[in-house]
mmCIF file of C-alpha atoms and ligand atoms in Angstrom:
data_model
loop_
_atom_site.group_PDB
_atom_site.id
_atom_site.type_symbol
_atom_site.label_atom_id
_atom_site.label_comp_id
_atom_site.label_asym_id
_atom_site.label_seq_id
_atom_site.Cartn_x
_atom_site.Cartn_y
_atom_site.Cartn_z
ATOM 1 C CA MET A 483 20.216 -2.844 -1.090
ATOM 2 C CA ASP A 484 17.834 -0.571 0.791
ATOM 3 C CA ASN A 485 14.323 -1.943 1.253
ATOM 4 C CA ILE A 486 11.863 -0.708 -1.367
ATOM 5 C CA LEU A 487 8.645 0.423 0.296
ATOM 6 C CA LEU A 488 5.556 0.745 -1.907
ATOM 7 C CA ILE A 489 2.961 3.231 -0.680
ATOM 8 C CA GLY A 490 -0.247 4.547 -2.242
ATOM 9 C CA PHE A 491 -3.998 4.427 -2.180
ATOM 10 C CA MET A 492 -6.089 1.270 -1.687
ATOM 11 C CA GLY A 493 -6.389 -0.711 -4.868
ATOM 12 C CA VAL A 494 -3.571 0.979 -6.785
ATOM 13 C CA GLY A 495 -1.790 -2.381 -7.039
ATOM 14 C CA LYS A 496 0.937 -2.289 -4.352
ATOM 15 C CA GLY A 497 0.707 -5.982 -3.431
ATOM 16 C CA THR A 498 0.395 -7.207 -7.011
ATOM 17 C CA LEU A 499 3.384 -5.149 -8.028
ATOM 18 C CA ALA A 500 5.492 -6.229 -5.042
ATOM 19 C CA ARG A 501 4.923 -9.889 -5.911
ATOM 20 C CA ALA A 502 5.691 -9.308 -9.595
ATOM 21 C CA MET A 503 8.894 -7.492 -8.585
ATOM 22 C CA ALA A 504 9.876 -10.380 -6.318
ATOM 23 C CA ALA A 505 9.406 -12.887 -9.123
ATOM 24 C CA LYS A 506 11.466 -10.758 -11.475
ATOM 25 C CA THR A 507 14.317 -9.815 -9.130
ATOM 26 C CA ASP A 508 14.476 -12.811 -6.772
ATOM 27 C CA ILE A 509 14.157 -10.377 -3.838
ATOM 28 C CA TYR A 510 11.550 -11.353 -1.232
ATOM 29 C CA ALA A 511 8.337 -9.320 -1.013
ATOM 30 C CA ILE A 512 6.355 -8.861 2.193
ATOM 31 C CA ASP A 513 3.159 -6.963 2.911
ATOM 32 C CA THR A 514 2.354 -4.960 6.041
ATOM 33 C CA ASP A 515 -1.312 -6.031 6.128
ATOM 34 C CA ASP A 516 -0.199 -9.692 5.900
ATOM 35 C CA LEU A 517 2.268 -9.124 8.749
ATOM 36 C CA ILE A 518 -0.482 -7.580 10.894
ATOM 37 C CA GLU A 519 -2.905 -10.398 10.101
ATOM 38 C CA SER A 520 -0.359 -13.037 11.035
ATOM 39 C CA LEU A 521 0.710 -11.199 14.192
ATOM 40 C CA THR A 522 -2.865 -10.939 15.446
ATOM 41 C CA ASN A 523 -4.298 -14.030 13.735
ATOM 42 C CA MET A 524 -7.156 -11.760 12.637
ATOM 43 C CA LYS A 525 -8.239 -10.371 9.283
ATOM 44 C CA ILE A 526 -7.859 -6.593 8.820
ATOM 45 C CA LYS A 527 -11.608 -6.258 8.515
ATOM 46 C CA LYS A 528 -12.100 -7.961 11.873
ATOM 47 C CA ILE A 529 -9.431 -5.831 13.570
ATOM 48 C CA PHE A 530 -11.266 -2.679 12.400
ATOM 49 C CA LYS A 531 -14.613 -4.052 13.543
ATOM 50 C CA LYS A 532 -13.583 -5.425 16.942
ATOM 51 C CA LYS A 533 -10.814 -3.034 17.958
ATOM 52 C CA GLY A 534 -11.259 0.085 15.826
ATOM 53 C CA GLU A 535 -9.102 2.015 13.396
ATOM 54 C CA SER A 536 -6.776 3.571 15.960
ATOM 55 C CA TYR A 537 -5.796 0.142 17.266
ATOM 56 C CA PHE A 538 -5.074 -0.922 13.666
ATOM 57 C CA ARG A 539 -2.888 2.195 13.242
ATOM 58 C CA SER A 540 -0.942 1.253 16.376
ATOM 59 C CA LEU A 541 -0.302 -2.155 14.833
ATOM 60 C CA GLU A 542 0.975 -0.444 11.696
ATOM 61 C CA GLN A 543 3.396 1.566 13.850
ATOM 62 C CA LYS A 544 4.536 -1.596 15.652
ATOM 63 C CA THR A 545 5.082 -3.228 12.253
ATOM 64 C CA ALA A 546 7.049 -0.184 11.064
ATOM 65 C CA ASP A 547 9.302 -0.414 14.144
ATOM 66 C CA TRP A 548 9.972 -4.082 13.440
ATOM 67 C CA LEU A 549 10.625 -3.471 9.740
ATOM 68 C CA ALA A 550 13.053 -0.637 10.489
ATOM 69 C CA THR A 551 15.166 -2.774 12.791
ATOM 70 C CA SER A 552 14.768 -6.289 11.428
ATOM 71 C CA VAL A 553 14.111 -6.342 7.674
ATOM 72 C CA LYS A 554 16.677 -5.687 4.972
ATOM 73 C CA ASN A 555 16.967 -6.198 1.192
ATOM 74 C CA SER A 556 13.238 -6.631 0.696
ATOM 75 C CA ILE A 557 10.319 -5.236 -1.263
ATOM 76 C CA ILE A 558 7.590 -4.137 1.144
ATOM 77 C CA SER A 559 4.024 -3.395 0.081
ATOM 78 C CA THR A 560 1.941 -1.450 2.573
ATOM 79 C CA GLY A 561 -1.660 -0.716 3.497
ATOM 80 C CA GLY A 562 -2.992 2.571 2.124
ATOM 81 C CA GLY A 563 -2.640 4.353 5.490
ATOM 82 C CA PHE A 564 0.809 3.039 6.391
ATOM 83 C CA TYR A 565 2.444 6.257 5.119
ATOM 84 C CA LYS A 566 1.433 7.800 8.479
ATOM 85 C CA VAL A 567 3.951 5.832 10.552
ATOM 86 C CA LYS A 568 6.494 8.157 12.111
ATOM 87 C CA ASN A 569 9.647 6.345 11.026
ATOM 88 C CA ILE A 570 8.811 5.509 7.413
ATOM 89 C CA LYS A 571 12.124 6.885 6.151
ATOM 90 C CA ASP A 572 14.038 4.484 8.403
ATOM 91 C CA ILE A 573 12.502 1.501 6.631
ATOM 92 C CA GLY A 574 13.747 2.086 3.099
ATOM 93 C CA THR A 575 13.287 3.993 -0.135
ATOM 94 C CA VAL A 576 9.675 5.130 -0.247
ATOM 95 C CA VAL A 577 8.033 4.708 -3.652
ATOM 96 C CA TYR A 578 4.597 6.273 -4.154
ATOM 97 C CA LEU A 579 2.487 4.461 -6.738
ATOM 98 C CA GLN A 580 0.299 7.208 -8.132
ATOM 99 C CA ALA A 581 -2.863 7.053 -10.227
ATOM 100 C CA ASP A 582 -6.075 9.071 -10.593
ATOM 101 C CA PHE A 583 -8.926 8.112 -8.288
ATOM 102 C CA ASP A 584 -11.242 7.074 -11.127
ATOM 103 C CA TRP A 585 -8.601 4.763 -12.579
ATOM 104 C CA ILE A 586 -8.153 3.115 -9.151
ATOM 105 C CA TYR A 587 -11.904 2.857 -8.693
ATOM 106 C CA GLN A 588 -12.294 1.145 -12.054
ATOM 107 C CA ARG A 589 -9.375 -1.178 -11.282
ATOM 108 C CA ILE A 590 -11.108 -2.391 -8.123
ATOM 109 C CA THR A 591 -14.701 -2.458 -9.293
ATOM 110 C CA LYS A 592 -13.983 -4.028 -12.685
ATOM 111 C CA SER A 593 -11.713 -6.762 -11.295
ATOM 112 C CA LYS A 594 -12.755 -10.433 -11.268
ATOM 113 C CA ASN A 595 -13.335 -10.540 -7.511
ATOM 114 C CA ALA A 596 -14.483 -6.958 -7.053
ATOM 115 C CA LYS A 597 -16.962 -7.774 -4.285
ATOM 116 C CA LYS A 598 -14.331 -9.518 -2.186
ATOM 117 C CA LYS A 599 -11.824 -6.698 -2.746
ATOM 118 C CA ILE A 600 -14.297 -4.077 -1.548
ATOM 119 C CA LYS A 601 -15.569 -6.178 1.341
ATOM 120 C CA LYS A 602 -12.133 -6.714 2.836
ATOM 121 C CA ARG A 603 -11.403 -2.957 2.816
ATOM 122 C CA PRO A 604 -13.352 -1.240 5.610
ATOM 123 C CA LEU A 605 -12.387 2.247 4.373
ATOM 124 C CA PHE A 606 -13.467 1.649 0.781
ATOM 125 C CA LYS A 607 -17.174 2.082 1.408
ATOM 126 C CA SER A 608 -18.768 4.188 -1.312
ATOM 127 C CA TYR A 609 -17.326 5.983 -4.336
ATOM 128 C CA GLU A 610 -17.771 9.319 -2.526
ATOM 129 C CA ASP A 611 -16.164 8.229 0.757
ATOM 130 C CA ALA A 612 -13.221 6.634 -0.974
ATOM 131 C CA LYS A 613 -12.736 9.675 -3.212
ATOM 132 C CA LYS A 614 -12.732 12.018 -0.221
ATOM 133 C CA LEU A 615 -10.103 9.886 1.491
ATOM 134 C CA TYR A 616 -8.037 9.818 -1.714
ATOM 135 C CA GLU A 617 -8.187 13.599 -1.984
ATOM 136 C CA SER A 618 -7.177 14.097 1.632
ATOM 137 C CA ARG A 619 -4.190 11.780 1.222
ATOM 138 C CA SER A 620 -2.742 12.521 -2.223
ATOM 139 C CA LYS A 621 -0.491 15.364 -1.088
ATOM 140 C CA GLU A 622 0.585 13.397 1.996
ATOM 141 C CA TYR A 623 1.769 10.491 -0.124
ATOM 142 C CA GLU A 624 3.756 12.919 -2.254
ATOM 143 C CA LYS A 625 5.342 14.480 0.812
ATOM 144 C CA VAL A 626 6.723 11.237 2.251
ATOM 145 C CA ALA A 627 7.782 9.747 -1.098
ATOM 146 C CA ASP A 628 11.409 9.586 -2.239
ATOM 147 C CA ILE A 629 10.211 8.563 -5.669
ATOM 148 C CA ILE A 630 6.852 8.981 -7.415
ATOM 149 C CA VAL A 631 5.863 6.522 -10.117
ATOM 150 C CA ASN A 632 2.695 6.995 -12.137
ATOM 151 C CA VAL A 633 1.290 3.521 -12.701
ATOM 152 C CA GLN A 634 -1.730 4.417 -14.763
ATOM 153 C CA ASN A 635 -2.027 2.563 -18.073
ATOM 154 C CA LYS A 636 1.457 1.046 -17.828
ATOM 155 C CA SER A 637 2.334 -2.615 -17.949
ATOM 156 C CA THR A 638 3.653 -4.299 -14.812
ATOM 157 C CA ASN A 639 7.023 -4.717 -16.498
ATOM 158 C CA GLU A 640 7.243 -1.042 -17.409
ATOM 159 C CA ILE A 641 6.474 -0.055 -13.812
ATOM 160 C CA ILE A 642 9.032 -2.472 -12.407
ATOM 161 C CA GLU A 643 11.737 -1.200 -14.766
ATOM 162 C CA GLU A 644 10.917 2.383 -13.770
ATOM 163 C CA ILE A 645 11.030 1.610 -10.050
ATOM 164 C CA LEU A 646 14.299 -0.296 -10.322
ATOM 165 C CA ALA A 647 15.933 2.408 -12.440
ATOM 166 C CA LYS A 648 14.853 5.134 -10.028
ATOM 167 C CA THR A 649 15.682 3.289 -6.801
ATOM 168 C CA LEU A 650 19.109 2.283 -8.047
ATOM 169 C CA GLN A 651 19.816 5.947 -8.833
ATOM 170 C CA SER A 652 18.639 7.261 -5.460
HETATM 171 C C1 S3P B 488 -6.202 1.012 4.513
HETATM 172 C C2 S3P B 488 -5.811 0.264 3.427
HETATM 173 C C3 S3P B 488 -5.831 -1.216 3.427
HETATM 174 C C4 S3P B 488 -5.703 -1.741 4.852
HETATM 175 C C5 S3P B 488 -6.729 -1.126 5.745
HETATM 176 C C6 S3P B 488 -6.636 0.407 5.791
HETATM 177 C C7 S3P B 488 -6.152 2.499 4.414
HETATM 178 O O1 S3P B 488 -4.785 -1.736 2.615
HETATM 179 O O2 S3P B 488 -4.424 -1.500 5.360
HETATM 180 O O3 S3P B 488 -7.988 -1.539 5.282
HETATM 181 O O4 S3P B 488 -6.182 3.188 5.451
HETATM 182 O O5 S3P B 488 -6.042 3.013 3.270
HETATM 183 P P1 S3P B 488 -4.768 -1.647 0.997
HETATM 184 O O6 S3P B 488 -4.152 -0.332 0.632
HETATM 185 O O7 S3P B 488 -3.931 -2.797 0.577
HETATM 186 O O8 S3P B 488 -6.175 -1.762 0.537
#
């Protein structure tokens, strides 16, 4: 099996979905932000603060290089800006989890630990800033995706079935 790579905007549910898929399929799930945090022994927020965004992006590229050569048969959830790595297509089938900005915003701000979720995301500052970023990225996500799955108002199981059906076809 090709790796399944979940891309999409912050808060759309990439990590949650990857873990639910793992539990359902018995295929391991890994997350690029987790890989970066373990490689550096630093939280993403701290990397941004101490070293800046461009250093974080270089770590995403390093992670992409490792994934492309060393990881197979896995479900990989990614940070919202990971789609920019130059070899994304070498890692696996790219699945874009798509939803409207307001739906994503509600998902984050209405969640149980909303404060924590916002605090750990340095690029999710205000509604306006996050919306601007979303608008500048939407088309880019579409461009790199092999498969686009709209996740809005669907159950986790429905999304998983859709992803598996589409990735098995591709
Ligand atoms: C980022 C998204 C974050 C994390 C970092 C940068 C982005 O991941 O990688 O804060 O550029 O969109 P999530 O998409 O899991 O929030």
